[in-house]
Amino acid sequence: MLKRISRFFSKDAHQHNVGEHRVVPSDQHSLSPKMISRDARKVVEVLQENGYEAYVVGGSVRDLLLGLKPKDFDVATNAKPGEIKPLFRRSRIIGRRFQIVHVQFGRELIEVTTFRSNESKGTDKKGGSRRQQADSGVLTRDNVFGSISDDASRRDLTINALYYDPSDNSIHDFADGLEDIDDRIIRIMGDPATRFREDPVRLLRVARFAAKLGFSIDPVTEKPMRKLAANLEHVSPPRLFDETLKLFMSGQGLATFWLLYEYGLFDYIAPQVSAMMKDRNSLTGKLIEQAFTNTDLRIRSNKRVTPAFIYAALLWPSVQQLASRYRDRGNSPAYALSKAAGEVIAKQIPITAIPKRFTMPMREIWDLQLLLPRRGGHRAKRLVEHPRFRAAYDFVLLREQAGEELSGLGDWWTAYQNADEEKQHQMSKALGEPGRNRKRRKPRKPRVD
Ligand code: ATP
Ligand code: MG
């Protein structure tokens, strides 16, 4: 697939900086222009016709070299956002911290970025620095433009710093990225500790690509990861939430989870879950393992997955533990569960800002765990119609697969859904009518503490 390319210069033993600009011609790699989407090729062509440099860059080049289908195509150019926009009819400049241009073609969106520099130079119109760094080393603004080699040095991984020019079918490699693709190595650009401090999300990206591509992490890159895991606290909760979706829904969620756990990164994504994992024999590990196994399978067979289900599974052991504490204090199961759910979610949100459109279904899935066992009489019929029934039923199956003893509840619901109306009626009748003859008791005042 990839033709091996000889090494032109030796590697720095400690860090991987941008070295010689190596242009790899057509006959020394496996790419061809027709592998690039027509729209991305068009964007490159228009920019080049207007006198700018332009390349296809990043994940798509990496994936094509590995024989994988790219998720999308990104273009990098020396044209500034204000120069790019007028060249394309359906385009707009987005972002502030990091301005990029979105060019829309039908349903395909091409992201066009201007070459960026790592230098702390330049001021904007208001006299503020275009590149700002907080005390922790985190970059807060990043709009200093630069050359292609500046741009390469500020990318995250060597394998993501490859620039492809469809006009002459050449690859521009600044950091031996082709060789790392060949050797299946994840290596960060530059000094690892500095780059991780600058943007701690890079810690997650290292784990994500290692798991997704099945690559090993270079020891120099790996060394500071555990120590710098706490820097994830500097990532904004909405961004961290978005990143967790990429981690969990990559189709390699299980492998990614174990890498995150191994490097202590998971402690800063979901500390409540990490705390429950400390007990190796607990159900938590099995539940999470099963949840990711199922999610990965669904993704690979093009089935729908929702972040609500994944987060519901991750946080379930914490909810159960807290709910049991509230029950022990004399609260009803429903009240205990609802209170525990609220508290567990409230603790998670300042870390990964799960939007309400996901926390609502999470709570419904959990609430239904109490209702699905109570299925006698007319209840089953009504429960099946609940909009969250399917997810709650899948959740029951997941709990059972992970080893929870639920007295055949999953099988019962599977059989019920497969049965005709007459059979369903018999199944419900056989269970009796729960609570029918029970006297209504005055609700007990809940004891909270
Ligand atoms: P995916 O297949 O997940 O889209 P990708 O490599 O294309 O992988 P993107 O998040 O789309 O990832 O980013 C596009 C490119 O931008 C990357 O290939 C990388 O060169 C650069 N990049 C993205 N995030 C960072 C970051 N945090 N720090 C430095 N460079 C980054
Ligand atoms: Mg991408």
Coordinates of C-alpha atoms and ligand atoms in Angstrom, one line a residue, residues 58-59 62-63 71 74 154-156 160 199 202 205 208-209 212 239, ligand 1:
G58 CA -4.8 16.3 8.0
G59 CA -7.0 13.3 8.7
R62 CA -3.6 10.0 6.8
D63 CA -6.7 7.9 6.4
K71 CA -14.5 11.3 7.5
D74 CA -9.7 19.7 5.1
R154 CA 1.7 23.5 15.1
R155 CA -0.3 20.4 14.1
D156 CA -0.7 17.8 16.7
N160 CA -1.6 14.6 10.7
D199 CA -3.7 22.3 24.4
R202 CA -4.0 16.7 22.5
R205 CA -6.2 12.9 20.6
R208 CA -8.0 8.4 20.3
F209 CA -5.7 7.9 17.2
K212 CA -8.6 4.1 16.2
R239 CA -15.3 21.3 24.4
Ligands
ATP1 P1 -10.7 12.9 12.2 O1 -10.6 11.6 11.4 O2 -11.1 12.6 13.6 O3 -11.4 14.0 11.5 P2 -8.5 14.6 11.9 O4 -7.0 14.4 12.0 O5 -8.9 15.1 10.6 O6 -9.2 13.3 12.3 P3 -9.6 17.0 13.0 O7 -10.1 17.2 14.4 O8 -10.6 17.0 11.9 O9 -8.8 15.6 13.0 O10 -8.5 18.0 12.7 C1 -7.9 18.3 11.4 C2 -6.4 18.5 11.6 O11 -6.2 19.7 12.4 C3 -5.6 17.4 12.3 O12 -5.3 16.4 11.4 C4 -4.5 18.1 12.9 O13 -3.5 18.3 11.9 C5 -5.0 19.5 13.2 N1 -5.5 19.5 14.6 C6 -6.7 19.2 15.1 N2 -6.8 19.4 16.4 C7 -5.6 19.8 16.8 C8 -5.0 20.2 18.1 N3 -5.7 20.1 19.2 N4 -3.7 20.6 18.1 C9 -3.0 20.7 17.0 N5 -3.5 20.4 15.8 C10 -4.7 19.9 15.7

